[in-house]
Coordinates of C-alpha atoms and ligand atoms in Angstrom, one line a residue:
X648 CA 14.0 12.8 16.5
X649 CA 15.7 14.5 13.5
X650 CA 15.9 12.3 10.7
X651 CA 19.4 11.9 9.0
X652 CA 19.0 12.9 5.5
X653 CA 21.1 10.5 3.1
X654 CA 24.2 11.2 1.2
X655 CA 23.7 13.5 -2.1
X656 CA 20.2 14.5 -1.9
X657 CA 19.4 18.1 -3.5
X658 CA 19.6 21.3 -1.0
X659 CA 16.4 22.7 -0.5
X660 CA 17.2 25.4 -2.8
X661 CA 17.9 22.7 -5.6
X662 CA 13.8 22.0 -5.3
X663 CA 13.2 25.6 -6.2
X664 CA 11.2 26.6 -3.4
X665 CA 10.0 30.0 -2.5
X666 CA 12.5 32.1 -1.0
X667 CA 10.2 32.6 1.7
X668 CA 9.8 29.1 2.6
X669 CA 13.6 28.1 2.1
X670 CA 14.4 31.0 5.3
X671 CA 11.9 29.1 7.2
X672 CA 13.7 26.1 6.5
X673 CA 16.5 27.4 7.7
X674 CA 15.7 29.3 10.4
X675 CA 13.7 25.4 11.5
X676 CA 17.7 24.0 11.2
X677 CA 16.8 22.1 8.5
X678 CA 20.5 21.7 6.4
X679 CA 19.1 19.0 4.0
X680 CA 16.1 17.7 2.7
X681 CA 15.1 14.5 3.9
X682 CA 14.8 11.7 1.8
X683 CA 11.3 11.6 1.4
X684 CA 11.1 15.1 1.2
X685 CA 14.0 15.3 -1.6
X686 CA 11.9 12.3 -3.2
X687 CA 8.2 13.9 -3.2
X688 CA 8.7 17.5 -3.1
X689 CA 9.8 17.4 -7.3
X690 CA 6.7 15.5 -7.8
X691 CA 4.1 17.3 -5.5
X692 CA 5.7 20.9 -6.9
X693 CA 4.0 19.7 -10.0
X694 CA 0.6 18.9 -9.0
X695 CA 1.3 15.3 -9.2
X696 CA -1.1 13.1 -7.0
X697 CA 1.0 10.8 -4.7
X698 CA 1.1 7.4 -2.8
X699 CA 3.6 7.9 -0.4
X700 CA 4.8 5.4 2.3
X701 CA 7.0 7.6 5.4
X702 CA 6.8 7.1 8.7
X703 CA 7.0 10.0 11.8
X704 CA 10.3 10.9 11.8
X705 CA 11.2 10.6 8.6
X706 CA 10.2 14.4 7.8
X707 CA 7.1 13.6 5.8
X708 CA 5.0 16.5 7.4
X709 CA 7.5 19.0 5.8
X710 CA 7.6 16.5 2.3
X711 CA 3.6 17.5 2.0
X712 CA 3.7 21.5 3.4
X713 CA 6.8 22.4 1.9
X714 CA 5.2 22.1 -1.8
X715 CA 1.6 22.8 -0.9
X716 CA 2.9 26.2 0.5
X717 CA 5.2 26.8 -2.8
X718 CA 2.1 26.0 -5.0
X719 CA -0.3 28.0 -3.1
X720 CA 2.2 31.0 -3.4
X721 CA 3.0 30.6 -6.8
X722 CA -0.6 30.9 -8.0
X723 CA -2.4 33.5 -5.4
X724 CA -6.3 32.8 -5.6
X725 CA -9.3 34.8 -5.4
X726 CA -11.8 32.5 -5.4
X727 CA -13.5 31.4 -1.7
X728 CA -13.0 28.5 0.8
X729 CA -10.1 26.1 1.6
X730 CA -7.6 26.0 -0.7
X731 CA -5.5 22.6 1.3
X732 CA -7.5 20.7 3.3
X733 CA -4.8 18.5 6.1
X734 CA -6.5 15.5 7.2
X735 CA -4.9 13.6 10.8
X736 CA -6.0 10.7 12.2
X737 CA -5.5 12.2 16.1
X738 CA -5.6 15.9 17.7
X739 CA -2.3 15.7 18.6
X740 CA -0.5 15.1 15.2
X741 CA -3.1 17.6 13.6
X742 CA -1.6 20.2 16.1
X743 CA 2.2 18.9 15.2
X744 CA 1.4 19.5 11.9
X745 CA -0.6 23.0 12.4
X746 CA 2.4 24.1 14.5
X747 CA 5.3 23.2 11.2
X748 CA 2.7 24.9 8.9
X749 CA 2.7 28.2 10.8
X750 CA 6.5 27.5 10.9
X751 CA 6.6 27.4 7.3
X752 CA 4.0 29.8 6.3
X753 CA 5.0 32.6 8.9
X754 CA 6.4 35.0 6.6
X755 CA 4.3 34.4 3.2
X756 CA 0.7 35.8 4.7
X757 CA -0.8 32.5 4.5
X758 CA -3.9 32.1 6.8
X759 CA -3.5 28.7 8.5
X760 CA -6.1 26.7 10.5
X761 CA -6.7 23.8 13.4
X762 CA -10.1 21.9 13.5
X763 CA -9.9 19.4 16.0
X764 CA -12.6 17.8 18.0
X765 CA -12.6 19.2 21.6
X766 CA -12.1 23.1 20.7
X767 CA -14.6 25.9 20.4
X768 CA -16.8 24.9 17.3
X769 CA -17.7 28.5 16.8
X770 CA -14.3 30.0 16.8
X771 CA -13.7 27.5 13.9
X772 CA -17.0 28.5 11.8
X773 CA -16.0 32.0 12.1
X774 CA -12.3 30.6 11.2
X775 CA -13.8 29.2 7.8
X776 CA -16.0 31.8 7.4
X777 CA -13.1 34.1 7.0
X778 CA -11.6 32.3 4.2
X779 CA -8.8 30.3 6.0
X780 CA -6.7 28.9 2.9
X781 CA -4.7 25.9 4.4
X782 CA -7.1 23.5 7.2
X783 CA -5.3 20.9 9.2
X784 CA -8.4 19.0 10.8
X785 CA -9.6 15.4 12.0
X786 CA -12.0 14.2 10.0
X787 CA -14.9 14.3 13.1
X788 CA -14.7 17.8 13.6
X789 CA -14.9 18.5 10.0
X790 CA -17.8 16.7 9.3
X791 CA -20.0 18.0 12.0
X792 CA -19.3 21.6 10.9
X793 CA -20.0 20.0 7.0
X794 CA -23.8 19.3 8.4
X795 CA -23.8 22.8 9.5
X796 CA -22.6 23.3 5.3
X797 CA -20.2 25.5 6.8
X798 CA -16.7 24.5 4.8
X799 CA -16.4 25.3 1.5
X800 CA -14.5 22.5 -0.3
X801 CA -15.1 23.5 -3.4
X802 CA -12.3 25.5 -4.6
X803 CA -10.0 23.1 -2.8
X804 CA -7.0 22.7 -4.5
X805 CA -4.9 19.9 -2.4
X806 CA -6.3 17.4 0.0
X807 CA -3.7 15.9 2.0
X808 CA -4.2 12.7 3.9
X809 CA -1.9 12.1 6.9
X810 CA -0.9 8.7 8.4
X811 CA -4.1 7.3 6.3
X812 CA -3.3 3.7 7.5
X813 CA -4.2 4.9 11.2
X814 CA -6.7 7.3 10.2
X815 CA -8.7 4.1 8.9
X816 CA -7.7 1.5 11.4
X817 CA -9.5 4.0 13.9
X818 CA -12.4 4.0 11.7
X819 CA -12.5 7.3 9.8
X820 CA -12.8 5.0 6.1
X821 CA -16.4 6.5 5.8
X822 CA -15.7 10.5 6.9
X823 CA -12.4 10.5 4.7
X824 CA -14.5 9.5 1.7
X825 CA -17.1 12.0 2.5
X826 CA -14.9 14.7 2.9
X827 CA -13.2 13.7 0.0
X828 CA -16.3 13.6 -2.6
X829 CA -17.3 16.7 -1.4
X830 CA -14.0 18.1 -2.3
X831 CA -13.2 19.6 -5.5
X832 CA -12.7 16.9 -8.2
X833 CA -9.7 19.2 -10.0
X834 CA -7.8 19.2 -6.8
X835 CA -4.0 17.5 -6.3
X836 CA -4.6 14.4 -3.6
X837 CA -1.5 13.4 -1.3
X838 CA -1.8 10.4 0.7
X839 CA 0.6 9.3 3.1
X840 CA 1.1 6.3 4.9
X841 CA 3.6 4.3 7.3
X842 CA 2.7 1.2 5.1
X843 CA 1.3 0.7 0.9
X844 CA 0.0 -2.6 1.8
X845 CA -3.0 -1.6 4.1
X846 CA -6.5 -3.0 2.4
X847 CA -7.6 0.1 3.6
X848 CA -5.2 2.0 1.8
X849 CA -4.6 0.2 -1.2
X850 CA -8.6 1.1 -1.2
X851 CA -8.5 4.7 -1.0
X852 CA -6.0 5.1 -3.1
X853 CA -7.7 3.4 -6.0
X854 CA -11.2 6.0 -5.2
X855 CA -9.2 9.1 -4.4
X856 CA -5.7 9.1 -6.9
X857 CA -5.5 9.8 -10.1
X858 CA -2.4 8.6 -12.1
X859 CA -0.6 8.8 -9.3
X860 CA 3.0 8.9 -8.6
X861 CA 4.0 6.0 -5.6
X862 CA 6.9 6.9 -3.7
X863 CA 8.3 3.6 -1.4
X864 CA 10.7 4.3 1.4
X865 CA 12.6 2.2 3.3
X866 CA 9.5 1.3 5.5
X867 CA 8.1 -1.0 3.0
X868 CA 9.0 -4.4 4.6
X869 CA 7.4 -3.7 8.1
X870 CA 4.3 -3.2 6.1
X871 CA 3.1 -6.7 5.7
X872 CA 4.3 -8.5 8.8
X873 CA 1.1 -10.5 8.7
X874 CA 1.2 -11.8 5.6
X875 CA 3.6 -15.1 4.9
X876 CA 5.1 -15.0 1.5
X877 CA 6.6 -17.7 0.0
X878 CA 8.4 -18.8 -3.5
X879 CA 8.0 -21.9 -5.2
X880 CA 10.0 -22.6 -8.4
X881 CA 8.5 -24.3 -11.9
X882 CA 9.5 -25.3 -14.9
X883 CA 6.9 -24.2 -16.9
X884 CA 3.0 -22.8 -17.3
X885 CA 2.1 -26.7 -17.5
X886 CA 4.4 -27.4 -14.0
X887 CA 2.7 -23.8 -12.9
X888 CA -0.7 -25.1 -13.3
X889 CA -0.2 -28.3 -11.4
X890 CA 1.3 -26.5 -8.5
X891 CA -1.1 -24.2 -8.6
X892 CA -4.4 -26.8 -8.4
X893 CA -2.3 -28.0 -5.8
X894 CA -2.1 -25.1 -3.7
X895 CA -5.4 -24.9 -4.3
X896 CA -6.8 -28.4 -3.1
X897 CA -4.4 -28.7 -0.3
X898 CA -3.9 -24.9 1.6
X899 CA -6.5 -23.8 4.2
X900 CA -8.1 -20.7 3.1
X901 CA -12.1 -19.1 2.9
X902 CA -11.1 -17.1 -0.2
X903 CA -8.1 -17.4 -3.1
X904 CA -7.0 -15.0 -5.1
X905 CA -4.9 -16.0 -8.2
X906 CA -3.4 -13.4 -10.2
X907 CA -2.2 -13.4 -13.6
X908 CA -0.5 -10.6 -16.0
X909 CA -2.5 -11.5 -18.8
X910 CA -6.1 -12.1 -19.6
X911 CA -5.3 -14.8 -21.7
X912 CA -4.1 -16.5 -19.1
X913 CA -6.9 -16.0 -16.2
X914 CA -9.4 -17.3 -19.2
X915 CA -7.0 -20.6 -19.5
X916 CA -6.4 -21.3 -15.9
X917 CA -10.5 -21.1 -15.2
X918 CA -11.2 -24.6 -17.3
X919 CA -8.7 -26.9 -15.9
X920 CA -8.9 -25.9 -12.2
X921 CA -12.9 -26.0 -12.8
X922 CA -12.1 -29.8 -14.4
X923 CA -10.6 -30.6 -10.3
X924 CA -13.7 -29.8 -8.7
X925 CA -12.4 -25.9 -7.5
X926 CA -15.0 -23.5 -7.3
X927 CA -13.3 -20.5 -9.5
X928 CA -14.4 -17.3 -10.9
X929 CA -12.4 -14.9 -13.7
X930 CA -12.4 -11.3 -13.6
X931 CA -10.5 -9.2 -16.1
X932 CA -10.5 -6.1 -18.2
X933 CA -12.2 -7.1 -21.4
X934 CA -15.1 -8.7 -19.3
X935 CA -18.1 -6.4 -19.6
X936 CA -19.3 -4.8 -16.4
X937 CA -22.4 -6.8 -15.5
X938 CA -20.1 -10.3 -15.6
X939 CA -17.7 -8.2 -13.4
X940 CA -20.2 -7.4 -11.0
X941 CA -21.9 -10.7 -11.1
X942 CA -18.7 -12.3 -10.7
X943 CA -18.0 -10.1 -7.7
X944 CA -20.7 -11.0 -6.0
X945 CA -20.4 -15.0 -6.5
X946 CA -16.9 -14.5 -4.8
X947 CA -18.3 -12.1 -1.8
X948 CA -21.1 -14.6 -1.3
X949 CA -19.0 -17.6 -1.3
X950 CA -20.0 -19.3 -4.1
X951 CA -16.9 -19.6 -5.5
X952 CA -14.3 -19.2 -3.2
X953 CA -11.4 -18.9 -6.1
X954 CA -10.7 -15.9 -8.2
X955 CA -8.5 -15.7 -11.2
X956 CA -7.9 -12.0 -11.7
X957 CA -5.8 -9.8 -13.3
X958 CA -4.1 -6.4 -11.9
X959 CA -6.5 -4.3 -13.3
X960 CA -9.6 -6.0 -12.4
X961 CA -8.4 -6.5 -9.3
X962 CA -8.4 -2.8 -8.2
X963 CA -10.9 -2.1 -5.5
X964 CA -11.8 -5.3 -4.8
X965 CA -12.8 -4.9 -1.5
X966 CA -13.9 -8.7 -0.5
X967 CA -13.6 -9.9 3.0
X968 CA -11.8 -13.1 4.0
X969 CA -9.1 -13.3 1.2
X970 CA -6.6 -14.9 3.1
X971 CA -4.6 -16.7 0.3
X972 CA -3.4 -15.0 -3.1
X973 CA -1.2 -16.9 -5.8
X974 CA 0.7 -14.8 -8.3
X975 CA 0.9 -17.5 -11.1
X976 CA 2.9 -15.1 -13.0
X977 CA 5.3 -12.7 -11.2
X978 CA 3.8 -9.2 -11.7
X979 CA 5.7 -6.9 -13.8
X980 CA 7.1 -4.4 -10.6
X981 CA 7.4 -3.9 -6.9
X982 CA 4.2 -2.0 -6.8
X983 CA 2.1 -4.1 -8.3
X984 CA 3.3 -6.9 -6.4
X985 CA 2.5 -5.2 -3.1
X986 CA -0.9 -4.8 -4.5
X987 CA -1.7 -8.3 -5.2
X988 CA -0.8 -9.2 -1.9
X989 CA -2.1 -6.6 0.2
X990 CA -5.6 -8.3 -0.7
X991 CA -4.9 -10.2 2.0
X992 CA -3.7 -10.2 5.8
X993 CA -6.0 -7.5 6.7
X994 CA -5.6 -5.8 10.0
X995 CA -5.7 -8.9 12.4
X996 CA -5.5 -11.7 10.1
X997 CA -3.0 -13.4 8.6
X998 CA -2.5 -14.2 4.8
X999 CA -0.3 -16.1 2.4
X1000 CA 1.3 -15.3 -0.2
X1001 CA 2.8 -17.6 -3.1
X1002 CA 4.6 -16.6 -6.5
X1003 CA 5.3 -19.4 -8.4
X1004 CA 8.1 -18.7 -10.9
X1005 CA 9.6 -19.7 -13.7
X1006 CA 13.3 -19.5 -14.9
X1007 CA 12.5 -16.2 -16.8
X1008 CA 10.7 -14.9 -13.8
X1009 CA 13.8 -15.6 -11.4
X1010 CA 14.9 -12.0 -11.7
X1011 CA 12.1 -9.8 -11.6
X1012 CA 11.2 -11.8 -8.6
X1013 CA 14.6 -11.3 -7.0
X1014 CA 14.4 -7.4 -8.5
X1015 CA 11.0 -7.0 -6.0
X1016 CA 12.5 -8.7 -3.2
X1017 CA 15.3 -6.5 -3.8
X1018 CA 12.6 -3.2 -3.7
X1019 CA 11.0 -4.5 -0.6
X1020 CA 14.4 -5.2 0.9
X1021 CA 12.9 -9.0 1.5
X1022 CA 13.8 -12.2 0.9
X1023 CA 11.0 -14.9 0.4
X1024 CA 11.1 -18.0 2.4
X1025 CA 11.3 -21.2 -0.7
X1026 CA 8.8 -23.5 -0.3
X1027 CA 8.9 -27.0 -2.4
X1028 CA 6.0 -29.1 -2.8
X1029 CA 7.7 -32.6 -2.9
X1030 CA 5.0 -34.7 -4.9
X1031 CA 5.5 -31.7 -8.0
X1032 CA 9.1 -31.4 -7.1
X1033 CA 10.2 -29.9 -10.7
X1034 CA 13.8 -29.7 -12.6
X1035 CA 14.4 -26.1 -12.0
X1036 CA 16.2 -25.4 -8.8
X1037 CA 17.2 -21.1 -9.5
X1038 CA 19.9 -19.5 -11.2
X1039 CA 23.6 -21.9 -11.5
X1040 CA 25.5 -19.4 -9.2
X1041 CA 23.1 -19.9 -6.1
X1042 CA 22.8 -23.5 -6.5
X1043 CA 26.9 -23.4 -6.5
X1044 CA 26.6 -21.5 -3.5
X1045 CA 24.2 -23.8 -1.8
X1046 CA 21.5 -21.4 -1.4
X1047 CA 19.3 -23.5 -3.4
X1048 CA 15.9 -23.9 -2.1
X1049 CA 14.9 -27.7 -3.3
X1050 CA 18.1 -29.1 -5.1
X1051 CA 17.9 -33.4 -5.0
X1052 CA 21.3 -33.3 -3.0
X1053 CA 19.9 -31.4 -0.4
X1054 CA 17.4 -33.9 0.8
X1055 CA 17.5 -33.0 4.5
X1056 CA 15.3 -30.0 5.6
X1057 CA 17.9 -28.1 8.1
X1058 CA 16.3 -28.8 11.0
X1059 CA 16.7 -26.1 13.0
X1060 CA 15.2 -24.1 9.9
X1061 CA 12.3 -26.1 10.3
X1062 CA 12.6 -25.2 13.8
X1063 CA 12.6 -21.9 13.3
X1064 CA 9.7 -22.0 10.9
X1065 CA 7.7 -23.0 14.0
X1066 CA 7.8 -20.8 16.6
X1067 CA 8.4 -17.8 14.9
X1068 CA 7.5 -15.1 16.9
X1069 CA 4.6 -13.6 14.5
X1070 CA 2.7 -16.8 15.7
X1071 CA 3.4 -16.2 19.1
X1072 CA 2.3 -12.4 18.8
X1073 CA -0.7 -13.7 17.3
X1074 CA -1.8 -16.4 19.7
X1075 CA -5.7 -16.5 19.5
X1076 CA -5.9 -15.0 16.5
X1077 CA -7.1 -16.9 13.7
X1078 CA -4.4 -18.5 11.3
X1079 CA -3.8 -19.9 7.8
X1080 CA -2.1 -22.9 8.5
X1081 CA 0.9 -23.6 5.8
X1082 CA 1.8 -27.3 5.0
X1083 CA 4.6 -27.3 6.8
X1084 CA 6.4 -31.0 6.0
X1085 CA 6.9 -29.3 2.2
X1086 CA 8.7 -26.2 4.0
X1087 CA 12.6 -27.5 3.5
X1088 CA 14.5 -24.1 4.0
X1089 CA 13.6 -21.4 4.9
X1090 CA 15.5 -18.4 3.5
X1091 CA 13.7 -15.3 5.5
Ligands
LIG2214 P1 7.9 14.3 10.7 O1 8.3 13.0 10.2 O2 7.4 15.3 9.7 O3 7.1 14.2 12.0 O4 9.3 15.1 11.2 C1 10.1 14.6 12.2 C2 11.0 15.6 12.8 O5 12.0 15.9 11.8 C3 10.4 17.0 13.1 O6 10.9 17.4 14.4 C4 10.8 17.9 12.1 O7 10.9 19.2 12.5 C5 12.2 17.4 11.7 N1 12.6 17.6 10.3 C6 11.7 17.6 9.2 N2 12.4 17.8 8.1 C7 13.7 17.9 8.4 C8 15.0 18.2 7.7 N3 15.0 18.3 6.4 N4 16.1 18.2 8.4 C9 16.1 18.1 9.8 N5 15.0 17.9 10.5 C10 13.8 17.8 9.9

């Protein structure tokens, strides 16, 4: 499938590209970068990490070779070993991907490379021994020929990672990070993935990136399919806080996550949900690192099953069994946002996901449901039922979510709301009940 490359992008030769690369564009029939190529190229050409989310088809392959190539022709090397190491999740898209590299590279004298499980081990010693500068390899393969301490890593200058949420569904978590730390630590890390709210990915972005550029295509909203996310309007912090004990005392969930913008605020919530009887934990910045960690460990244990972080502590947390997060404040952007809640609906569970916002939240929220091309189902909680109903030109236009006139829930809303096909695709698996008689409209 050829992707169809959106309306004023840049030409190829608008990304200043080698001249050797852009007749090997051309001579491939490619007219016009696509957009995530016209979108990553810029940033990759200056040895920007990147978090980028592009499915196949899209023309990400050519988004990650076209700058490596540039880069590696710009600045000729004479030092040994790999200089971009191409990491697949399968044989088959490793090949794909070795066959556009020779493509690319066929005039510029680049020395190219395929080590895939399956194919003679010695040709590929004697393949690395020779000083192959780009590798396109599955992680298995590499590793057995690192216990031979064969590949030399150590001048690498890009590591690529390919369709990384499939690489680590399959199990390859350990053999990526392996690879990677044995990689040099200088070196430009692109990571590319159908979806940015994979645990997995969110993970290995945080250990391999470093100030990282994230680039969010249109794929964005198939990314969390499993995870419910819901709205539910307040008035204030005060009203905020009593929805949020609420949630709290009345959701099924093993562990919450509440998040807050502000360390101030984790510190305030922790008191008055501790007065209800909630078992909650804090973890933020200005803690030092022995609290974090014991704090950590409460919360993997289960001894308290509530955590009031903030963005930055919550990097990396890598706990199992989160399957409720509450943004008490609305995080600051789109990418944040999809980092709170990919903390939870992991592979084959399912998670929920409630912003409670204020009036001066209203539109950053509706900005992020605008960047994940989403809109979140409103949820009212009838006993904490509060004055503000959204902005005056959606309650003209009846689109409010829990407005007194509207008393009725539509019923076949609420119908809707319960057979949704998610739960019938995920029959048997196990699932975090909402309280439904508080659902009245459903806006997804
Ligand atoms: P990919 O997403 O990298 O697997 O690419 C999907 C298909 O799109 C492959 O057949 C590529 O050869 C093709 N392709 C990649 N970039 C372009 C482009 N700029 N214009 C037309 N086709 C492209």
């Amino acid at each position: 499938m050829h992707p169809n490359p959106i309306e004023k992008v840049p030409s190829f030769s608008d990304l200043s590209l080698d001249e050797q690369l852009l007749s090997a564009v051309k001579k491939l029939g490619f007219e016009l970068p696509t957009p995530v190529q016209s979108q990553s190229i810029p940033f990759a050409l200056e040895h920007k990490d990147l978090l980028v989310s592009a499915e196949t088809g899209s023309g990400k392959t050519g988004a990650f070779l076209l700058p490596t190539l540039h880069n590696l022709l710009a600045i000729p090397s004479r030092k040994a070993g790999v200089r971009a190491l191409i990491l697949a999740p399968t044989r088959e898209l490793a090949q794909q991907i070795f066959k556009q590299c020779q493509q690319l590279a066929e005039s510029t004298g680049l020395r190219t490379g395929l080590i895939t499980g399956g194919d003679d081990f010695r040709l590929q010693q004697n393949m690395l021994r020779n000083n192959t500068e780009i590798v396109i390899a599955t992680p298995g393969r590499v590793l057995e020929l690192m216990d031979q301490e064969i590949p030399n890593f150590t001048n690498l200058e890009v590591l690529i990672l390919d369709e990384a949420d499939r690489m680590l569904d399959m199990g390859f978590s350990e053999d990526v990070l392996t690879i990677a730390n044995s990689c040099n630590e200088q070196r430009q890390t692109l990571l590319f993935s159908a979806t940015l709210t994979h645990f997995g990915v969110i993970k290995m972005a945080d250990k391999l990136l470093k100030n990282h550029e994230v680039i969010a295509l249109n794929t964005l909203h198939d990314g969390h399919r499993n995870i419910e996310q819901q709205i539910v309007l307040a008035d204030d912090n005060d009203h905020k806080q009593k929805l949020l004990a609420w949630l709290l005392q009345n959701e099924t969930y093993d562990k919450a996550l509440v998040f807050t913008n502000s360390r101030i605020q984790a510190d305030a919530l922790r008191g008055p949900l501790r007065g209800q009887k909630l078992r909650v934990g804090v973890l933020h910045g200005e803690m030092d690192q022995k609290d974090r960690n014991r704090m950590m460990q409460l919360f993997r244990e289960g001894a308290i099953n509530i955590m009031i972080a903030t963005d930055l502590a919550a990097r990396g947390l890598d706990i199992k069994g989160i399957n409720l997060v509450i943004n008490f404040d609305v995080p600051r952007n789109g990418i944040n946002y999809i980092h709170r809640i990919g903390r939870t609906g992991r592979v084959d569970e399912l998670g929920l996901a409630i912003a409670l916002v204020k009036h001066t939240e209203w539109n950053l929220m509706s900005g992020i449901e605008r960047f994940l091309k989403q809109k979140f189902k409103h949820r009212n909680i009838k006993k904490l039922e509060g004055k503000y109903k959204g902005p005056k030109k959606l309650k003209a236009s009846g689109k409010s979510t829990g407005g007194k006139k509207k008393t009725e829930p539509k019923k076949a809303t609420v119908e809707k709301v319960k057979i949704r096909h998610r739960d019938k695709k995920n029959i048997g698996k196990r699932r975090v009940p909402t309280v439904k008689p508080n659902i009245e409209i459903s806006q997804a």
